[in-house]
Short mmCIF file of the C-alpha atoms (twelve columns), coordinates in Angstrom:
data_MODEL
# 
_entry.id   MODEL 
# 
loop_
_atom_site.group_PDB 
_atom_site.id 
_atom_site.type_symbol 
_atom_site.label_atom_id 
_atom_site.label_alt_id 
_atom_site.label_comp_id 
_atom_site.label_asym_id 
_atom_site.label_seq_id 
_atom_site.Cartn_x 
_atom_site.Cartn_y 
_atom_site.Cartn_z 
_atom_site.pdbx_PDB_model_num 
ATOM 1   C CA . MET A 1   58.957 -96.981 49.845 1 
ATOM 2   C CA . LYS A 2   61.678 -94.767 48.661 1 
ATOM 3   C CA . ILE A 3   60.238 -91.443 47.669 1 
ATOM 4   C CA . GLY A 4   61.847 -88.414 45.961 1 
ATOM 5   C CA . ILE A 5   60.611 -84.748 46.371 1 
ATOM 6   C CA . TYR A 6   61.436 -82.044 43.794 1 
ATOM 7   C CA . ASP A 7   60.395 -78.459 44.065 1 
ATOM 8   C CA . PRO A 8   62.390 -76.112 41.640 1 
ATOM 9   C CA . TYR A 9   61.620 -73.218 43.829 1 
ATOM 10  C CA . LEU A 10  62.726 -74.638 47.230 1 
ATOM 11  C CA . ASP A 11  65.164 -71.767 48.132 1 
ATOM 12  C CA . THR A 12  62.618 -69.104 48.090 1 
ATOM 13  C CA . LEU A 13  60.821 -71.243 51.038 1 
ATOM 14  C CA . SER A 14  57.216 -69.700 50.368 1 
ATOM 15  C CA . GLY A 15  54.021 -71.259 50.463 1 
ATOM 16  C CA . GLY A 16  54.435 -74.039 47.503 1 
ATOM 17  C CA . GLU A 17  57.589 -74.993 49.574 1 
ATOM 18  C CA . LYS A 18  55.993 -75.202 52.782 1 
ATOM 19  C CA . TYR A 19  53.609 -77.593 50.950 1 
ATOM 20  C CA . MET A 20  56.293 -79.785 49.504 1 
ATOM 21  C CA . LEU A 21  58.295 -79.969 52.856 1 
ATOM 22  C CA . SER A 22  55.157 -80.917 54.682 1 
ATOM 23  C CA . ILE A 23  54.800 -83.922 52.301 1 
ATOM 24  C CA . ALA A 24  58.362 -85.000 53.316 1 
ATOM 25  C CA . LEU A 25  57.403 -84.557 56.692 1 
ATOM 26  C CA . CYS A 26  54.442 -86.539 56.428 1 
ATOM 27  C CA . LEU A 27  56.257 -89.617 55.008 1 
ATOM 28  C CA . GLN A 28  59.502 -89.372 56.789 1 
ATOM 29  C CA . ASP A 29  58.484 -92.027 59.508 1 
ATOM 30  C CA . ASP A 30  57.100 -94.723 57.184 1 
ATOM 31  C CA . HIS A 31  59.374 -94.189 54.230 1 
ATOM 32  C CA . GLU A 32  62.849 -93.401 52.920 1 
ATOM 33  C CA . VAL A 33  62.350 -89.717 51.745 1 
ATOM 34  C CA . VAL A 34  64.703 -87.982 49.754 1 
ATOM 35  C CA . ILE A 35  64.633 -84.230 48.442 1 
ATOM 36  C CA . PHE A 36  66.418 -83.329 45.537 1 
ATOM 37  C CA . TRP A 37  68.485 -80.136 45.773 1 
ATOM 38  C CA . ASP A 38  71.932 -79.038 45.475 1 
ATOM 39  C CA . LYS A 39  74.184 -80.984 47.949 1 
ATOM 40  C CA . ALA A 40  76.144 -77.940 48.607 1 
ATOM 41  C CA . LYS A 41  73.104 -75.929 49.700 1 
ATOM 42  C CA . GLU A 42  71.456 -78.750 51.978 1 
ATOM 43  C CA . GLN A 43  72.556 -77.123 55.263 1 
ATOM 44  C CA . GLU A 44  71.249 -73.608 54.191 1 
ATOM 45  C CA . ILE A 45  67.620 -75.278 53.303 1 
ATOM 46  C CA . ARG A 46  67.681 -77.409 56.519 1 
ATOM 47  C CA . SER A 47  68.369 -74.273 58.460 1 
ATOM 48  C CA . LYS A 48  66.089 -71.588 56.694 1 
ATOM 49  C CA . ALA A 49  63.214 -74.405 56.828 1 
ATOM 50  C CA . LYS A 50  63.764 -74.667 60.705 1 
ATOM 51  C CA . GLU A 51  63.818 -70.714 60.924 1 
ATOM 52  C CA . ARG A 52  60.764 -69.939 58.639 1 
ATOM 53  C CA . PHE A 53  58.546 -72.831 59.093 1 
ATOM 54  C CA . GLY A 54  59.641 -74.343 62.195 1 
ATOM 55  C CA . PHE A 55  60.442 -77.641 60.375 1 
ATOM 56  C CA . ASP A 56  63.192 -80.232 61.402 1 
ATOM 57  C CA . LEU A 57  64.329 -81.941 58.221 1 
ATOM 58  C CA . GLU A 58  67.114 -84.079 59.975 1 
ATOM 59  C CA . LYS A 59  65.321 -87.405 59.072 1 
ATOM 60  C CA . ILE A 60  65.259 -86.765 55.457 1 
ATOM 61  C CA . ALA A 61  67.926 -87.213 53.035 1 
ATOM 62  C CA . PHE A 62  69.266 -84.679 50.326 1 
ATOM 63  C CA . ALA A 63  70.246 -85.748 46.894 1 
ATOM 64  C CA . PRO A 64  71.543 -84.060 43.705 1 
ATOM 65  C CA . SER A 65  68.464 -83.151 41.396 1 
ATOM 66  C CA . LEU A 66  67.469 -85.569 38.844 1 
ATOM 67  C CA . PHE A 67  65.684 -82.466 37.312 1 
ATOM 68  C CA . SER A 68  68.662 -80.339 36.617 1 
ATOM 69  C CA . LYS A 69  69.190 -79.223 33.120 1 
ATOM 70  C CA . SER A 70  72.554 -80.776 33.220 1 
ATOM 71  C CA . VAL A 71  70.927 -84.350 33.681 1 
ATOM 72  C CA . SER A 72  70.151 -85.945 30.565 1 
ATOM 73  C CA . PHE A 73  66.857 -87.543 29.705 1 
ATOM 74  C CA . LEU A 74  68.277 -91.209 29.757 1 
ATOM 75  C CA . THR A 75  70.225 -90.506 33.022 1 
ATOM 76  C CA . ARG A 76  67.024 -89.094 34.754 1 
ATOM 77  C CA . TYR A 77  64.968 -91.929 33.711 1 
ATOM 78  C CA . ASN A 78  67.440 -94.546 34.581 1 
ATOM 79  C CA . LYS A 79  68.299 -93.071 38.125 1 
ATOM 80  C CA . SER A 80  64.426 -92.714 38.576 1 
ATOM 81  C CA . LYS A 81  64.230 -96.528 38.668 1 
ATOM 82  C CA . ASP A 82  65.947 -96.184 42.315 1 
ATOM 83  C CA . TYR A 83  62.710 -94.759 43.424 1 
ATOM 84  C CA . ASP A 84  59.249 -96.228 44.112 1 
ATOM 85  C CA . LEU A 85  57.379 -92.668 43.797 1 
ATOM 86  C CA . LEU A 86  58.190 -88.967 43.027 1 
ATOM 87  C CA . PHE A 87  56.344 -86.054 44.207 1 
ATOM 88  C CA . TYR A 88  56.931 -83.084 41.616 1 
ATOM 89  C CA . LEU A 89  55.989 -79.540 42.031 1 
ATOM 90  C CA . SER A 90  55.426 -78.435 38.312 1 
ATOM 91  C CA . ASP A 91  56.749 -75.176 36.850 1 
ATOM 92  C CA . GLY A 92  54.773 -75.964 33.632 1 
ATOM 93  C CA . SER A 93  56.862 -79.092 32.779 1 
ATOM 94  C CA . LEU A 94  55.906 -82.585 33.096 1 
ATOM 95  C CA . PRO A 95  58.705 -85.397 33.353 1 
ATOM 96  C CA . VAL A 96  59.057 -88.652 32.426 1 
ATOM 97  C CA . VAL A 97  60.409 -91.092 34.781 1 
ATOM 98  C CA . ALA A 98  60.607 -94.688 35.492 1 
ATOM 99  C CA . CYS A 99  58.659 -94.829 38.778 1 
ATOM 100 C CA . ASP A 100 55.114 -93.675 40.018 1 
ATOM 101 C CA . LEU A 101 54.747 -89.955 39.680 1 
ATOM 102 C CA . ILE A 102 52.585 -87.550 41.390 1 
ATOM 103 C CA . VAL A 103 52.587 -84.025 40.052 1 
ATOM 104 C CA . HIS A 104 51.561 -80.895 42.248 1 
ATOM 105 C CA . PHE A 105 50.210 -77.719 40.575 1 
ATOM 106 C CA . GLN A 106 50.368 -74.836 42.763 1 
ATOM 107 C CA . SER A 107 48.985 -72.380 40.329 1 
ATOM 108 C CA . PRO A 108 47.010 -72.166 37.114 1 
ATOM 109 C CA . MET A 109 49.142 -72.063 33.916 1 
ATOM 110 C CA . LEU A 110 47.168 -71.057 31.143 1 
ATOM 111 C CA . TRP A 111 49.974 -70.785 28.747 1 
ATOM 112 C CA . LEU A 112 50.671 -74.452 28.895 1 
ATOM 113 C CA . LYS A 113 49.442 -76.627 25.760 1 
ATOM 114 C CA . GLY A 114 48.048 -79.195 28.036 1 
ATOM 115 C CA . ARG A 115 46.565 -81.165 25.425 1 
ATOM 116 C CA . SER A 116 49.210 -81.233 22.903 1 
ATOM 117 C CA . LEU A 117 50.106 -84.958 21.651 1 
ATOM 118 C CA . LYS A 118 53.435 -84.693 23.930 1 
ATOM 119 C CA . ASN A 119 51.697 -83.537 26.910 1 
ATOM 120 C CA . ARG A 120 48.995 -86.066 26.532 1 
ATOM 121 C CA . LEU A 121 51.588 -88.891 26.369 1 
ATOM 122 C CA . LYS A 122 53.200 -87.515 29.468 1 
ATOM 123 C CA . MET A 123 50.185 -87.374 31.339 1 
ATOM 124 C CA . ARG A 124 49.180 -90.910 30.696 1 
ATOM 125 C CA . ARG A 125 52.536 -91.831 32.966 1 
ATOM 126 C CA . ILE A 126 51.465 -89.905 36.008 1 
ATOM 127 C CA . LYS A 127 49.933 -91.438 38.762 1 
ATOM 128 C CA . THR A 128 48.035 -88.652 40.182 1 
ATOM 129 C CA . VAL A 129 47.653 -84.895 39.658 1 
ATOM 130 C CA . ILE A 130 47.102 -82.863 43.012 1 
ATOM 131 C CA . CYS A 131 46.091 -79.049 43.084 1 
ATOM 132 C CA . ASN A 132 46.178 -76.732 46.173 1 
ATOM 133 C CA . SER A 133 42.620 -75.474 45.747 1 
ATOM 134 C CA . ASN A 134 39.512 -75.849 43.623 1 
ATOM 135 C CA . PHE A 135 40.299 -72.610 41.983 1 
ATOM 136 C CA . THR A 136 43.671 -73.977 40.749 1 
ATOM 137 C CA . LYS A 137 41.980 -77.376 39.921 1 
ATOM 138 C CA . SER A 138 39.460 -75.606 37.702 1 
ATOM 139 C CA . TYR A 139 42.198 -74.291 35.379 1 
ATOM 140 C CA . VAL A 140 44.487 -77.306 35.391 1 
ATOM 141 C CA . ASP A 141 41.609 -79.845 34.628 1 
ATOM 142 C CA . LYS A 142 40.403 -77.727 31.643 1 
ATOM 143 C CA . ILE A 143 44.107 -77.289 30.504 1 
ATOM 144 C CA . PHE A 144 44.847 -81.010 30.615 1 
ATOM 145 C CA . GLY A 145 41.342 -82.582 30.223 1 
ATOM 146 C CA . ILE A 146 41.805 -84.553 33.299 1 
ATOM 147 C CA . GLU A 147 40.206 -84.887 37.043 1 
ATOM 148 C CA . SER A 148 42.821 -83.780 39.633 1 
ATOM 149 C CA . LYS A 149 42.587 -83.978 43.044 1 
ATOM 150 C CA . ILE A 150 42.380 -81.211 45.703 1 
ATOM 151 C CA . VAL A 151 44.732 -81.323 48.849 1 
ATOM 152 C CA . TYR A 152 44.452 -78.260 50.438 1 
ATOM 153 C CA . PRO A 153 47.809 -76.921 52.077 1 
ATOM 154 C CA . PRO A 154 48.267 -77.838 55.707 1 
ATOM 155 C CA . VAL A 155 47.987 -75.191 58.226 1 
ATOM 156 C CA . SER A 156 49.192 -75.965 61.739 1 
ATOM 157 C CA . ILE A 157 47.666 -73.126 64.077 1 
ATOM 158 C CA . GLN A 158 50.734 -72.386 66.439 1 
ATOM 159 C CA . GLY A 159 48.568 -70.468 69.158 1 
ATOM 160 C CA . ARG A 160 45.005 -69.843 70.130 1 
ATOM 161 C CA . TYR A 161 42.628 -66.837 70.008 1 
ATOM 162 C CA . GLN A 162 42.984 -64.726 73.194 1 
ATOM 163 C CA . PRO A 163 41.200 -61.377 73.191 1 
ATOM 164 C CA . THR A 164 43.478 -60.162 75.693 1 
ATOM 165 C CA . LYS A 165 46.486 -60.361 73.220 1 
ATOM 166 C CA . LYS A 166 44.768 -58.421 70.412 1 
ATOM 167 C CA . GLU A 167 46.019 -55.038 69.819 1 
ATOM 168 C CA . ARG A 168 45.406 -52.017 67.212 1 
ATOM 169 C CA . ILE A 169 47.150 -53.765 64.512 1 
ATOM 170 C CA . ILE A 170 46.294 -54.657 60.916 1 
ATOM 171 C CA . LEU A 171 48.640 -57.286 59.492 1 
ATOM 172 C CA . ASN A 172 49.790 -58.591 56.248 1 
ATOM 173 C CA . ALA A 173 52.170 -61.354 55.830 1 
ATOM 174 C CA . GLY A 174 53.670 -62.682 52.608 1 
ATOM 175 C CA . ARG A 175 56.488 -62.717 50.071 1 
ATOM 176 C CA . PHE A 176 57.407 -59.323 48.807 1 
ATOM 177 C CA . GLY A 177 58.749 -58.805 45.139 1 
ATOM 178 C CA . ILE A 178 57.961 -56.595 42.150 1 
ATOM 179 C CA . ASN A 179 55.987 -57.711 39.151 1 
ATOM 180 C CA . TRP A 180 55.889 -56.787 35.473 1 
ATOM 181 C CA . ALA A 181 54.005 -53.825 35.928 1 
ATOM 182 C CA . GLY A 182 56.118 -52.325 38.675 1 
ATOM 183 C CA . SER A 183 53.876 -53.126 41.571 1 
ATOM 184 C CA . SER A 184 54.338 -55.909 44.369 1 
ATOM 185 C CA . PHE A 185 53.377 -59.137 43.653 1 
ATOM 186 C CA . LYS A 186 51.033 -59.406 46.739 1 
ATOM 187 C CA . LYS A 187 49.946 -55.851 46.328 1 
ATOM 188 C CA . GLN A 188 51.529 -54.729 49.473 1 
ATOM 189 C CA . ASP A 189 51.853 -51.032 47.973 1 
ATOM 190 C CA . ILE A 190 47.910 -51.117 47.601 1 
ATOM 191 C CA . LEU A 191 47.413 -51.931 51.225 1 
ATOM 192 C CA . ALA A 192 49.929 -49.054 52.346 1 
ATOM 193 C CA . GLU A 193 48.121 -46.755 50.245 1 
ATOM 194 C CA . ALA A 194 44.592 -48.031 51.811 1 
ATOM 195 C CA . PHE A 195 46.023 -47.637 55.376 1 
ATOM 196 C CA . ALA A 196 47.343 -44.201 54.495 1 
ATOM 197 C CA . ARG A 197 43.827 -42.999 53.563 1 
ATOM 198 C CA . LEU A 198 42.434 -44.608 56.856 1 
ATOM 199 C CA . TYR A 199 45.069 -42.410 58.610 1 
ATOM 200 C CA . THR A 200 44.304 -39.236 57.098 1 
ATOM 201 C CA . GLU A 201 40.785 -39.801 57.543 1 
ATOM 202 C CA . GLY A 202 41.261 -39.907 61.266 1 
ATOM 203 C CA . LEU A 203 42.031 -43.537 62.196 1 
ATOM 204 C CA . LYS A 204 44.251 -43.059 65.064 1 
ATOM 205 C CA . GLY A 205 46.089 -45.286 67.564 1 
ATOM 206 C CA . TRP A 206 46.393 -48.144 64.950 1 
ATOM 207 C CA . LYS A 207 49.243 -49.231 62.748 1 
ATOM 208 C CA . LEU A 208 49.783 -51.532 59.564 1 
ATOM 209 C CA . VAL A 209 52.362 -54.124 60.043 1 
ATOM 210 C CA . PHE A 210 53.911 -55.847 56.673 1 
ATOM 211 C CA . VAL A 211 55.708 -59.103 57.920 1 
ATOM 212 C CA . MET A 212 57.577 -59.822 54.669 1 
ATOM 213 C CA . ASN A 213 59.844 -62.503 53.053 1 
ATOM 214 C CA . VAL A 214 62.257 -60.452 51.014 1 
ATOM 215 C CA . LYS A 215 65.152 -61.543 48.702 1 
ATOM 216 C CA . ASP A 216 68.176 -58.917 48.565 1 
ATOM 217 C CA . ASP A 217 67.105 -57.681 44.765 1 
ATOM 218 C CA . ALA A 218 63.771 -56.546 46.441 1 
ATOM 219 C CA . LEU A 219 65.174 -54.674 49.346 1 
ATOM 220 C CA . SER A 220 65.594 -51.392 47.680 1 
ATOM 221 C CA . ALA A 221 61.770 -51.650 46.555 1 
ATOM 222 C CA . VAL A 222 60.992 -52.134 50.346 1 
ATOM 223 C CA . ASP A 223 62.979 -49.010 51.026 1 
ATOM 224 C CA . ASP A 224 61.123 -46.942 48.497 1 
ATOM 225 C CA . LEU A 225 57.689 -48.305 50.112 1 
ATOM 226 C CA . LYS A 226 59.139 -47.163 53.683 1 
ATOM 227 C CA . ASN A 227 59.990 -43.844 52.457 1 
ATOM 228 C CA . LYS A 228 56.804 -43.260 50.737 1 
ATOM 229 C CA . TYR A 229 54.944 -43.776 53.873 1 
ATOM 230 C CA . LYS A 230 57.511 -42.714 56.423 1 
ATOM 231 C CA . ASP A 231 54.834 -40.387 58.040 1 
ATOM 232 C CA . THR A 232 52.300 -43.072 58.418 1 
ATOM 233 C CA . PRO A 233 52.168 -45.701 61.121 1 
ATOM 234 C CA . ILE A 234 53.296 -48.563 59.081 1 
ATOM 235 C CA . GLU A 235 55.962 -51.075 60.234 1 
ATOM 236 C CA . PHE A 236 58.087 -53.458 58.218 1 
ATOM 237 C CA . VAL A 237 59.210 -56.623 59.586 1 
ATOM 238 C CA . LEU A 238 61.704 -58.485 57.192 1 
ATOM 239 C CA . ASN A 239 62.588 -62.247 56.858 1 
ATOM 240 C CA . PRO A 240 61.119 -62.869 60.368 1 
ATOM 241 C CA . ASN A 241 61.785 -66.646 62.060 1 
ATOM 242 C CA . ASN A 242 58.311 -68.793 62.518 1 
ATOM 243 C CA . ARG A 243 58.091 -67.781 66.338 1 
ATOM 244 C CA . ASP A 244 58.075 -64.148 65.520 1 
ATOM 245 C CA . LEU A 245 55.718 -64.497 62.786 1 
ATOM 246 C CA . TRP A 246 53.181 -66.240 65.075 1 
ATOM 247 C CA . LYS A 247 53.376 -63.474 67.608 1 
ATOM 248 C CA . TRP A 248 52.408 -60.959 65.115 1 
ATOM 249 C CA . TYR A 249 49.394 -63.036 64.212 1 
ATOM 250 C CA . GLU A 250 48.541 -63.467 67.700 1 
ATOM 251 C CA . LYS A 251 48.425 -59.732 68.116 1 
ATOM 252 C CA . ALA A 252 46.795 -58.494 65.140 1 
ATOM 253 C CA . THR A 253 43.071 -57.631 64.916 1 
ATOM 254 C CA . PHE A 254 42.649 -57.581 61.313 1 
ATOM 255 C CA . TYR A 255 44.397 -59.351 58.658 1 
ATOM 256 C CA . TRP A 256 44.556 -57.667 55.215 1 
ATOM 257 C CA . HIS A 257 45.334 -59.353 51.892 1 
ATOM 258 C CA . ALA A 258 45.479 -57.721 48.367 1 
ATOM 259 C CA . ALA A 259 46.786 -60.479 45.949 1 
ATOM 260 C CA . GLY A 260 44.553 -60.402 42.946 1 
ATOM 261 C CA . PHE A 261 43.253 -56.762 43.178 1 
ATOM 262 C CA . ALA A 262 42.409 -54.893 40.079 1 
ATOM 263 C CA . GLU A 263 43.662 -57.879 37.863 1 
ATOM 264 C CA . ASP A 264 41.721 -59.771 35.239 1 
ATOM 265 C CA . VAL A 265 41.995 -63.104 36.998 1 
ATOM 266 C CA . THR A 266 39.934 -64.825 33.876 1 
ATOM 267 C CA . THR A 267 42.661 -63.933 31.464 1 
ATOM 268 C CA . HIS A 268 45.655 -63.952 34.335 1 
ATOM 269 C CA . PRO A 269 44.484 -66.499 37.213 1 
ATOM 270 C CA . ASP A 270 48.224 -66.588 38.153 1 
ATOM 271 C CA . ARG A 271 47.919 -63.220 39.446 1 
ATOM 272 C CA . ALA A 272 45.362 -64.115 42.003 1 
ATOM 273 C CA . GLU A 273 46.280 -65.998 45.478 1 
ATOM 274 C CA . HIS A 274 45.897 -69.499 44.661 1 
ATOM 275 C CA . PHE A 275 44.829 -70.623 48.065 1 
ATOM 276 C CA . GLY A 276 45.952 -68.404 51.092 1 
ATOM 277 C CA . MET A 277 47.772 -69.960 53.723 1 
ATOM 278 C CA . THR A 278 48.612 -67.021 55.577 1 
ATOM 279 C CA . THR A 279 44.811 -65.956 55.538 1 
ATOM 280 C CA . VAL A 280 44.125 -69.160 57.510 1 
ATOM 281 C CA . GLU A 281 46.864 -68.866 59.791 1 
ATOM 282 C CA . ALA A 282 45.707 -65.478 60.484 1 
ATOM 283 C CA . MET A 283 42.135 -66.767 61.072 1 
ATOM 284 C CA . GLY A 284 43.120 -69.445 63.421 1 
ATOM 285 C CA . VAL A 285 44.127 -67.019 66.006 1 
ATOM 286 C CA . GLY A 286 41.446 -64.813 65.630 1 
ATOM 287 C CA . ALA A 287 42.513 -62.241 63.347 1 
ATOM 288 C CA . VAL A 288 39.627 -61.016 60.968 1 
ATOM 289 C CA . PRO A 289 40.250 -61.487 57.340 1 
ATOM 290 C CA . LEU A 290 39.740 -58.750 54.772 1 
ATOM 291 C CA . VAL A 291 40.838 -60.141 51.724 1 
ATOM 292 C CA . VAL A 292 40.287 -59.508 47.870 1 
ATOM 293 C CA . GLY A 293 37.273 -61.696 46.381 1 
ATOM 294 C CA . ALA A 294 39.164 -63.462 43.826 1 
ATOM 295 C CA . GLY A 295 41.105 -66.759 43.365 1 
ATOM 296 C CA . GLY A 296 41.389 -69.371 46.204 1 
ATOM 297 C CA . GLN A 297 40.505 -66.699 48.956 1 
ATOM 298 C CA . LYS A 298 36.947 -67.047 47.961 1 
ATOM 299 C CA . GLU A 299 37.070 -70.930 49.043 1 
ATOM 300 C CA . ILE A 300 38.452 -69.652 52.388 1 
ATOM 301 C CA . VAL A 301 36.312 -66.458 53.402 1 
ATOM 302 C CA . GLU A 302 32.746 -66.488 53.332 1 
ATOM 303 C CA . ASP A 303 31.688 -62.710 53.049 1 
ATOM 304 C CA . GLN A 304 30.125 -61.651 56.372 1 
ATOM 305 C CA . LYS A 305 30.114 -64.924 57.897 1 
ATOM 306 C CA . ASN A 306 33.926 -65.403 58.828 1 
ATOM 307 C CA . GLY A 307 35.471 -62.348 57.132 1 
ATOM 308 C CA . ARG A 308 35.070 -59.973 54.532 1 
ATOM 309 C CA . LEU A 309 35.616 -59.821 50.620 1 
ATOM 310 C CA . TRP A 310 36.548 -56.716 48.999 1 
ATOM 311 C CA . ASN A 311 37.270 -55.691 45.421 1 
ATOM 312 C CA . THR A 312 37.841 -52.090 45.737 1 
ATOM 313 C CA . ILE A 313 40.098 -49.863 48.108 1 
ATOM 314 C CA . ASP A 314 36.900 -47.924 49.294 1 
ATOM 315 C CA . GLU A 315 35.354 -51.234 50.126 1 
ATOM 316 C CA . LEU A 316 38.456 -52.436 52.131 1 
ATOM 317 C CA . ILE A 317 38.566 -48.930 53.769 1 
ATOM 318 C CA . ARG A 318 34.797 -49.020 54.696 1 
ATOM 319 C CA . PHE A 319 34.492 -52.684 55.808 1 
ATOM 320 C CA . THR A 320 37.309 -52.251 58.095 1 
ATOM 321 C CA . LYS A 321 35.875 -48.904 59.725 1 
ATOM 322 C CA . GLU A 322 32.554 -50.736 60.219 1 
ATOM 323 C CA . LEU A 323 34.213 -53.485 62.057 1 
ATOM 324 C CA . ILE A 324 36.489 -51.079 64.163 1 
ATOM 325 C CA . LEU A 325 33.161 -49.671 65.363 1 
ATOM 326 C CA . ASP A 326 30.871 -52.792 65.594 1 
ATOM 327 C CA . ASP A 327 32.680 -55.052 68.349 1 
ATOM 328 C CA . LYS A 328 29.698 -57.479 68.345 1 
ATOM 329 C CA . LYS A 329 29.984 -57.889 64.516 1 
ATOM 330 C CA . ARG A 330 33.693 -58.251 64.634 1 
ATOM 331 C CA . GLU A 331 33.548 -61.194 67.460 1 
ATOM 332 C CA . LEU A 332 30.894 -63.196 65.586 1 
ATOM 333 C CA . LEU A 333 33.518 -63.179 62.459 1 
ATOM 334 C CA . VAL A 334 36.431 -64.109 64.806 1 
ATOM 335 C CA . GLN A 335 34.540 -67.070 66.044 1 
ATOM 336 C CA . GLU A 336 33.668 -68.065 62.631 1 
ATOM 337 C CA . ALA A 337 37.118 -67.544 61.452 1 
ATOM 338 C CA . VAL A 338 38.748 -69.571 64.060 1 
ATOM 339 C CA . LYS A 339 36.139 -72.475 63.523 1 
ATOM 340 C CA . SER A 340 36.736 -72.269 59.731 1 
ATOM 341 C CA . SER A 341 40.709 -72.620 60.210 1 
ATOM 342 C CA . ASP A 342 40.078 -76.314 61.404 1 
ATOM 343 C CA . SER A 343 39.226 -77.131 58.034 1 
ATOM 344 C CA . TYR A 344 42.972 -77.020 56.931 1 
ATOM 345 C CA . SER A 345 44.650 -78.767 59.673 1 
ATOM 346 C CA . LEU A 346 47.811 -80.663 59.183 1 
ATOM 347 C CA . GLU A 347 46.169 -84.007 60.095 1 
ATOM 348 C CA . SER A 348 43.575 -83.492 57.225 1 
ATOM 349 C CA . PHE A 349 46.953 -83.001 54.755 1 
ATOM 350 C CA . ASN A 350 48.692 -85.845 56.069 1 
ATOM 351 C CA . LYS A 351 45.696 -88.358 55.654 1 
ATOM 352 C CA . SER A 352 45.184 -87.095 52.159 1 
ATOM 353 C CA . ILE A 353 48.861 -87.542 51.355 1 
ATOM 354 C CA . LYS A 354 49.063 -91.014 52.948 1 
ATOM 355 C CA . ASP A 355 45.752 -91.956 50.930 1 
ATOM 356 C CA . LEU A 356 47.395 -90.883 47.631 1 
ATOM 357 C CA . ILE A 357 50.192 -93.535 47.934 1 
ATOM 358 C CA . THR A 358 48.287 -96.560 49.069 1 
# 
């Protein structure tokens, strides 16, 4: 089959982009796969995907997007006849095409009028809707009145748990940007505050490491965070390649994550972590996760079995202190965390994607 893949945020190369590019890699050997993007930026995407994710896209073609605003409805519809199937990451929109269409929702979108006549008619033309977690699915199904399918993101663990490699490091990895309220999207500022409190309360010999994907327009905000905590052992690693990211995972004893903290996720579910790929990656090499008990993180972390769920800064600090002092408890969580990460394997993802198109 000839299969097209579209992700409107491809240049950000974040979790959703890793998901969509993984679909392309899954299908490239048995099908003709085309990624829709600006041809002038093709090499940039190929290079960054290799550096960021370790993805080799050489077997995959690029073509001008059918979904550009400059492409008319009629042109898009007619050109889609050249394809057997399209995968489309929705930014809230639902396209009308002539071929089979699989739509992926990466996050809840409560603002959508999913049951409007227009969207109901569009939904009838869609072959399948897939979501990255039960959290996202619960909202998408309610909004559109459908039964979507869960295809968890693929997590390929590039290493193994080795106790001798662990250092006194608390790690957080993810995109950095400033939200509508002036806080960071992933709440790195909250984690810095929590660690500063730990440090002033006597925690010595440990450091917090932020591994961040940062665009140029957010660099000044990173500098502000650095300056605020310049006297605290916090390290900032910006835009690392895939190899260096995994080195940090392997060294980290704890993995902190704060997306969704202090948010009303019932009203604003988009502000919670919709799945948590970095959490699973960290767990796979034995970093104990301490994550906010909201969104898709609750599907990954079972409190006191393979990690800890927290909802206040006081809880995060207390749980971290307890695990630092209790080697036996920490090791039990490590073993369960490693085991749990196997549930989100690349093999499982590939099977789910291939089953969708048969």
